[in-house]
Amino acid sequence: MNTFLKWVMVVLLLVVTGLFIYNFTTEGGLFNQPLSPKKTVKFEVGHLELEVFYNRPSKRDRDIFGALVPFNKVWRTGANEATTFETNEDLSIKGMLLPKGKYTLWTVPMEDNWKVMFNSKQYDWGVNEKMEPNWDPNFDVVEVEVPAITLDKSVEQFTIAFDNSTDDLKMTMAWDDIKIEVPLKN
């Protein structure tokens, strides 16, 4: 074998060895699914375009609401980065005007109801170094309260979706055995 091919083989061997070492010495590794993967949900009907970006934590046999996510405290509504909600048209949410734009989404889970806040400030991360929400209530544009619905079946991974199955648009959030529905009208 000529010298050039030997060098190529050595370099490839070093790269493969480096990748395996990296995979086993880093928290998530290159080949492992992150614990709270990123998700973007888009919805379009007519001229209305909605988009939510969030991170999806998993239940992993933990108690969620009232434990991992305490009742009556602001939650970043997902994991890692602050969850964002974007609309290209003005919306009415339970009679309150949400002007078109991009917002961060915050919630206060309670036993029977949840508060949902659309905040005009963009935050780099969902929590600060003390693990407190990076939420400033002075930037809340809309705050609504919606009922918490108990599900018959547990949802393993936190999920935000849009439901327009009855021509009555809702943004839904579900995790563990709880689901909420935020009515949206344009």
PDB file of C-alpha atoms in Angstrom:
ATOM      1  CA  MET A   1       0.000   0.000   0.000  1.00  0.00           C
ATOM      2  CA  ASN A   2       1.347   3.418  -0.780  1.00  0.00           C
ATOM      3  CA  THR A   3       2.100   6.016   1.911  1.00  0.00           C
ATOM      4  CA  PHE A   4      -0.890   8.227   1.084  1.00  0.00           C
ATOM      5  CA  LEU A   5      -3.425   5.417   1.627  1.00  0.00           C
ATOM      6  CA  LYS A   6      -1.740   4.476   4.916  1.00  0.00           C
ATOM      7  CA  TRP A   7      -2.146   8.092   6.142  1.00  0.00           C
ATOM      8  CA  VAL A   8      -5.798   8.180   5.066  1.00  0.00           C
ATOM      9  CA  MET A   9      -6.450   4.924   6.981  1.00  0.00           C
ATOM     10  CA  VAL A  10      -4.710   6.294  10.095  1.00  0.00           C
ATOM     11  CA  VAL A  11      -6.719   9.542   9.955  1.00  0.00           C
ATOM     12  CA  LEU A  12     -10.007   7.652   9.491  1.00  0.00           C
ATOM     13  CA  LEU A  13      -9.154   5.341  12.389  1.00  0.00           C
ATOM     14  CA  LEU A  14      -8.405   8.362  14.605  1.00  0.00           C
ATOM     15  CA  VAL A  15     -11.689  10.076  13.631  1.00  0.00           C
ATOM     16  CA  VAL A  16     -13.755   6.941  14.343  1.00  0.00           C
ATOM     17  CA  THR A  17     -11.950   6.390  17.660  1.00  0.00           C
ATOM     18  CA  GLY A  18     -12.516  10.052  18.589  1.00  0.00           C
ATOM     19  CA  LEU A  19     -16.241   9.801  17.813  1.00  0.00           C
ATOM     20  CA  PHE A  20     -16.649   6.733  20.031  1.00  0.00           C
ATOM     21  CA  ILE A  21     -14.721   8.365  22.878  1.00  0.00           C
ATOM     22  CA  TYR A  22     -16.822  11.529  22.531  1.00  0.00           C
ATOM     23  CA  ASN A  23     -20.042   9.497  22.526  1.00  0.00           C
ATOM     24  CA  PHE A  24     -19.196   7.752  25.789  1.00  0.00           C
ATOM     25  CA  THR A  25     -17.746  10.765  27.632  1.00  0.00           C
ATOM     26  CA  THR A  26     -20.437  13.360  26.912  1.00  0.00           C
ATOM     27  CA  GLU A  27     -23.827  13.494  28.579  1.00  0.00           C
ATOM     28  CA  GLY A  28     -26.044  13.081  25.531  1.00  0.00           C
ATOM     29  CA  GLY A  29     -23.469  11.622  23.209  1.00  0.00           C
ATOM     30  CA  LEU A  30     -23.620  11.891  19.458  1.00  0.00           C
ATOM     31  CA  PHE A  31     -25.870   8.905  18.929  1.00  0.00           C
ATOM     32  CA  ASN A  32     -28.302   9.265  21.842  1.00  0.00           C
ATOM     33  CA  GLN A  33     -31.662  11.013  21.786  1.00  0.00           C
ATOM     34  CA  PRO A  34     -31.659  14.137  24.016  1.00  0.00           C
ATOM     35  CA  LEU A  35     -33.800  13.870  27.153  1.00  0.00           C
ATOM     36  CA  SER A  36     -35.944  16.844  26.068  1.00  0.00           C
ATOM     37  CA  PRO A  37     -35.807  17.013  22.255  1.00  0.00           C
ATOM     38  CA  LYS A  38     -36.697  20.202  20.395  1.00  0.00           C
ATOM     39  CA  LYS A  39     -39.973  20.330  18.494  1.00  0.00           C
ATOM     40  CA  THR A  40     -41.581  22.856  16.163  1.00  0.00           C
ATOM     41  CA  VAL A  41     -45.335  22.609  15.571  1.00  0.00           C
ATOM     42  CA  LYS A  42     -46.874  24.520  12.660  1.00  0.00           C
ATOM     43  CA  PHE A  43     -50.528  25.067  11.849  1.00  0.00           C
ATOM     44  CA  GLU A  44     -52.083  26.761   8.811  1.00  0.00           C
ATOM     45  CA  VAL A  45     -55.694  27.412   7.929  1.00  0.00           C
ATOM     46  CA  GLY A  46     -56.654  30.041   5.360  1.00  0.00           C
ATOM     47  CA  HIS A  47     -54.209  32.930   5.836  1.00  0.00           C
ATOM     48  CA  LEU A  48     -53.533  32.100   9.505  1.00  0.00           C
ATOM     49  CA  GLU A  49     -50.102  30.624  10.277  1.00  0.00           C
ATOM     50  CA  LEU A  50     -49.178  29.560  13.815  1.00  0.00           C
ATOM     51  CA  GLU A  51     -45.893  28.134  15.065  1.00  0.00           C
ATOM     52  CA  VAL A  52     -44.782  26.848  18.464  1.00  0.00           C
ATOM     53  CA  PHE A  53     -41.182  25.951  19.315  1.00  0.00           C
ATOM     54  CA  TYR A  54     -40.564  24.010  22.538  1.00  0.00           C
ATOM     55  CA  ASN A  55     -38.559  21.256  24.201  1.00  0.00           C
ATOM     56  CA  ARG A  56     -40.363  18.006  25.125  1.00  0.00           C
ATOM     57  CA  PRO A  57     -39.472  16.575  28.538  1.00  0.00           C
ATOM     58  CA  SER A  58     -40.510  12.993  29.311  1.00  0.00           C
ATOM     59  CA  LYS A  59     -42.349  11.626  32.335  1.00  0.00           C
ATOM     60  CA  ARG A  60     -39.852   8.770  32.951  1.00  0.00           C
ATOM     61  CA  ASP A  61     -41.842   7.328  35.893  1.00  0.00           C
ATOM     62  CA  ARG A  62     -41.850  10.664  37.740  1.00  0.00           C
ATOM     63  CA  ASP A  63     -44.750  12.482  39.367  1.00  0.00           C
ATOM     64  CA  ILE A  64     -45.233  15.570  37.213  1.00  0.00           C
ATOM     65  CA  PHE A  65     -47.861  18.136  38.218  1.00  0.00           C
ATOM     66  CA  GLY A  66     -47.780  19.073  41.877  1.00  0.00           C
ATOM     67  CA  ALA A  67     -44.272  17.536  42.160  1.00  0.00           C
ATOM     68  CA  LEU A  68     -41.660  18.010  39.382  1.00  0.00           C
ATOM     69  CA  VAL A  69     -43.773  20.917  38.103  1.00  0.00           C
ATOM     70  CA  PRO A  70     -45.183  22.527  41.268  1.00  0.00           C
ATOM     71  CA  PHE A  71     -48.737  23.795  41.458  1.00  0.00           C
ATOM     72  CA  ASN A  72     -49.338  27.558  41.649  1.00  0.00           C
ATOM     73  CA  LYS A  73     -45.876  28.523  40.331  1.00  0.00           C
ATOM     74  CA  VAL A  74     -44.851  29.812  36.911  1.00  0.00           C
ATOM     75  CA  TRP A  75     -43.538  27.034  34.671  1.00  0.00           C
ATOM     76  CA  ARG A  76     -41.448  27.601  31.540  1.00  0.00           C
ATOM     77  CA  THR A  77     -43.863  25.233  29.748  1.00  0.00           C
ATOM     78  CA  GLY A  78     -41.443  22.614  28.534  1.00  0.00           C
ATOM     79  CA  ALA A  79     -37.728  22.236  29.120  1.00  0.00           C
ATOM     80  CA  ASN A  80     -34.538  24.123  28.306  1.00  0.00           C
ATOM     81  CA  GLU A  81     -35.213  27.191  26.107  1.00  0.00           C
ATOM     82  CA  ALA A  82     -38.299  29.317  26.625  1.00  0.00           C
ATOM     83  CA  THR A  83     -41.244  28.046  24.587  1.00  0.00           C
ATOM     84  CA  THR A  84     -42.238  30.421  21.772  1.00  0.00           C
ATOM     85  CA  PHE A  85     -45.589  31.006  20.062  1.00  0.00           C
ATOM     86  CA  GLU A  86     -45.825  32.935  16.801  1.00  0.00           C
ATOM     87  CA  THR A  87     -48.865  34.141  14.845  1.00  0.00           C
ATOM     88  CA  ASN A  88     -49.023  36.070  11.575  1.00  0.00           C
ATOM     89  CA  GLU A  89     -52.514  37.441  12.387  1.00  0.00           C
ATOM     90  CA  ASP A  90     -54.176  38.999  15.436  1.00  0.00           C
ATOM     91  CA  LEU A  91     -55.931  36.425  17.621  1.00  0.00           C
ATOM     92  CA  SER A  92     -58.674  36.548  20.208  1.00  0.00           C
ATOM     93  CA  ILE A  93     -58.041  34.329  23.225  1.00  0.00           C
ATOM     94  CA  LYS A  94     -61.088  34.124  25.491  1.00  0.00           C
ATOM     95  CA  GLY A  95     -62.031  37.630  24.360  1.00  0.00           C
ATOM     96  CA  MET A  96     -58.540  39.129  24.835  1.00  0.00           C
ATOM     97  CA  LEU A  97     -56.570  40.497  21.861  1.00  0.00           C
ATOM     98  CA  LEU A  98     -53.202  38.919  21.074  1.00  0.00           C
ATOM     99  CA  PRO A  99     -51.620  41.052  18.306  1.00  0.00           C
ATOM    100  CA  LYS A 100     -49.733  39.230  15.562  1.00  0.00           C
ATOM    101  CA  GLY A 101     -46.115  38.580  16.564  1.00  0.00           C
ATOM    102  CA  LYS A 102     -43.811  36.270  18.467  1.00  0.00           C
ATOM    103  CA  TYR A 103     -44.309  35.537  22.173  1.00  0.00           C
ATOM    104  CA  THR A 104     -42.879  33.345  24.882  1.00  0.00           C
ATOM    105  CA  LEU A 105     -45.393  31.016  26.471  1.00  0.00           C
ATOM    106  CA  TRP A 106     -45.593  30.553  30.259  1.00  0.00           C
ATOM    107  CA  THR A 107     -48.066  28.640  32.399  1.00  0.00           C
ATOM    108  CA  VAL A 108     -49.097  28.285  36.023  1.00  0.00           C
ATOM    109  CA  PRO A 109     -50.390  24.736  36.529  1.00  0.00           C
ATOM    110  CA  MET A 110     -53.013  24.464  39.254  1.00  0.00           C
ATOM    111  CA  GLU A 111     -55.065  21.469  40.360  1.00  0.00           C
ATOM    112  CA  ASP A 112     -58.270  22.428  38.533  1.00  0.00           C
ATOM    113  CA  ASN A 113     -57.194  25.228  36.164  1.00  0.00           C
ATOM    114  CA  TRP A 114     -54.073  26.600  34.481  1.00  0.00           C
ATOM    115  CA  LYS A 115     -53.069  30.156  33.774  1.00  0.00           C
ATOM    116  CA  VAL A 116     -51.524  30.635  30.329  1.00  0.00           C
ATOM    117  CA  MET A 117     -49.475  33.765  29.646  1.00  0.00           C
ATOM    118  CA  PHE A 118     -48.331  35.094  26.264  1.00  0.00           C
ATOM    119  CA  ASN A 119     -45.299  37.279  27.002  1.00  0.00           C
ATOM    120  CA  SER A 120     -43.814  39.742  24.476  1.00  0.00           C
ATOM    121  CA  LYS A 121     -40.238  39.442  25.789  1.00  0.00           C
ATOM    122  CA  GLN A 122     -37.917  36.932  24.143  1.00  0.00           C
ATOM    123  CA  TYR A 123     -35.734  35.013  26.605  1.00  0.00           C
ATOM    124  CA  ASP A 124     -32.621  33.002  25.736  1.00  0.00           C
ATOM    125  CA  TRP A 125     -33.392  30.257  28.227  1.00  0.00           C
ATOM    126  CA  GLY A 126     -36.402  29.118  30.232  1.00  0.00           C
ATOM    127  CA  VAL A 127     -34.821  29.417  33.680  1.00  0.00           C
ATOM    128  CA  ASN A 128     -32.018  31.343  35.377  1.00  0.00           C
ATOM    129  CA  GLU A 129     -29.033  29.940  37.300  1.00  0.00           C
ATOM    130  CA  LYS A 130     -31.282  29.423  40.367  1.00  0.00           C
ATOM    131  CA  MET A 131     -33.673  27.346  38.215  1.00  0.00           C
ATOM    132  CA  GLU A 132     -36.347  30.064  38.513  1.00  0.00           C
ATOM    133  CA  PRO A 133     -38.381  30.932  35.398  1.00  0.00           C
ATOM    134  CA  ASN A 134     -36.895  33.746  33.277  1.00  0.00           C
ATOM    135  CA  TRP A 135     -40.347  35.309  33.088  1.00  0.00           C
ATOM    136  CA  ASP A 136     -41.113  38.985  33.605  1.00  0.00           C
ATOM    137  CA  PRO A 137     -44.865  39.530  34.173  1.00  0.00           C
ATOM    138  CA  ASN A 138     -44.543  43.154  33.018  1.00  0.00           C
ATOM    139  CA  PHE A 139     -44.346  41.834  29.442  1.00  0.00           C
ATOM    140  CA  ASP A 140     -47.485  39.643  29.608  1.00  0.00           C
ATOM    141  CA  VAL A 141     -49.794  40.638  26.751  1.00  0.00           C
ATOM    142  CA  VAL A 142     -52.526  38.071  27.424  1.00  0.00           C
ATOM    143  CA  GLU A 143     -53.207  35.951  30.505  1.00  0.00           C
ATOM    144  CA  VAL A 144     -56.087  33.484  30.458  1.00  0.00           C
ATOM    145  CA  GLU A 145     -57.260  30.702  32.718  1.00  0.00           C
ATOM    146  CA  VAL A 146     -58.364  27.361  31.260  1.00  0.00           C
ATOM    147  CA  PRO A 147     -59.598  24.161  32.910  1.00  0.00           C
ATOM    148  CA  ALA A 148     -57.259  21.222  33.498  1.00  0.00           C
ATOM    149  CA  ILE A 149     -58.707  18.082  31.925  1.00  0.00           C
ATOM    150  CA  THR A 150     -57.811  14.724  33.490  1.00  0.00           C
ATOM    151  CA  LEU A 151     -56.932  12.122  30.861  1.00  0.00           C
ATOM    152  CA  ASP A 152     -57.682   8.390  31.019  1.00  0.00           C
ATOM    153  CA  LYS A 153     -54.282   7.604  29.513  1.00  0.00           C
ATOM    154  CA  SER A 154     -50.889   9.027  30.512  1.00  0.00           C
ATOM    155  CA  VAL A 155     -48.887  11.080  27.989  1.00  0.00           C
ATOM    156  CA  GLU A 156     -45.177  10.190  28.285  1.00  0.00           C
ATOM    157  CA  GLN A 157     -43.673  13.212  26.544  1.00  0.00           C
ATOM    158  CA  PHE A 158     -44.913  16.807  26.941  1.00  0.00           C
ATOM    159  CA  THR A 159     -46.856  17.661  23.793  1.00  0.00           C
ATOM    160  CA  ILE A 160     -48.163  20.928  22.336  1.00  0.00           C
ATOM    161  CA  ALA A 161     -50.495  20.657  19.353  1.00  0.00           C
ATOM    162  CA  PHE A 162     -53.251  22.474  17.488  1.00  0.00           C
ATOM    163  CA  ASP A 163     -56.752  20.993  17.227  1.00  0.00           C
ATOM    164  CA  ASN A 164     -59.187  22.365  14.656  1.00  0.00           C
ATOM    165  CA  SER A 165     -61.195  19.171  14.226  1.00  0.00           C
ATOM    166  CA  THR A 166     -64.509  20.899  15.014  1.00  0.00           C
ATOM    167  CA  ASP A 167     -63.676  24.256  13.336  1.00  0.00           C
ATOM    168  CA  ASP A 168     -63.080  25.537  16.866  1.00  0.00           C
ATOM    169  CA  LEU A 169     -59.301  26.089  16.950  1.00  0.00           C
ATOM    170  CA  LYS A 170     -57.486  25.233  20.168  1.00  0.00           C
ATOM    171  CA  MET A 171     -53.853  24.997  21.172  1.00  0.00           C
ATOM    172  CA  THR A 172     -53.537  21.938  23.397  1.00  0.00           C
ATOM    173  CA  MET A 173     -50.872  20.963  25.916  1.00  0.00           C
ATOM    174  CA  ALA A 174     -50.724  17.475  27.408  1.00  0.00           C
ATOM    175  CA  TRP A 175     -48.378  15.644  29.744  1.00  0.00           C
ATOM    176  CA  ASP A 176     -48.799  12.885  32.281  1.00  0.00           C
ATOM    177  CA  ASP A 177     -52.561  12.662  32.869  1.00  0.00           C
ATOM    178  CA  ILE A 178     -53.389  16.366  32.291  1.00  0.00           C
ATOM    179  CA  LYS A 179     -54.443  18.252  29.168  1.00  0.00           C
ATOM    180  CA  ILE A 180     -55.394  21.889  28.656  1.00  0.00           C
ATOM    181  CA  GLU A 181     -57.016  23.611  25.680  1.00  0.00           C
ATOM    182  CA  VAL A 182     -56.467  27.284  24.855  1.00  0.00           C
ATOM    183  CA  PRO A 183     -59.175  28.587  22.479  1.00  0.00           C
ATOM    184  CA  LEU A 184     -57.836  30.672  19.568  1.00  0.00           C
ATOM    185  CA  LYS A 185     -59.929  32.813  17.198  1.00  0.00           C
ATOM    186  CA  ASN A 186     -58.757  34.983  14.301  1.00  0.00           C
TER     187      ASN A 186
END
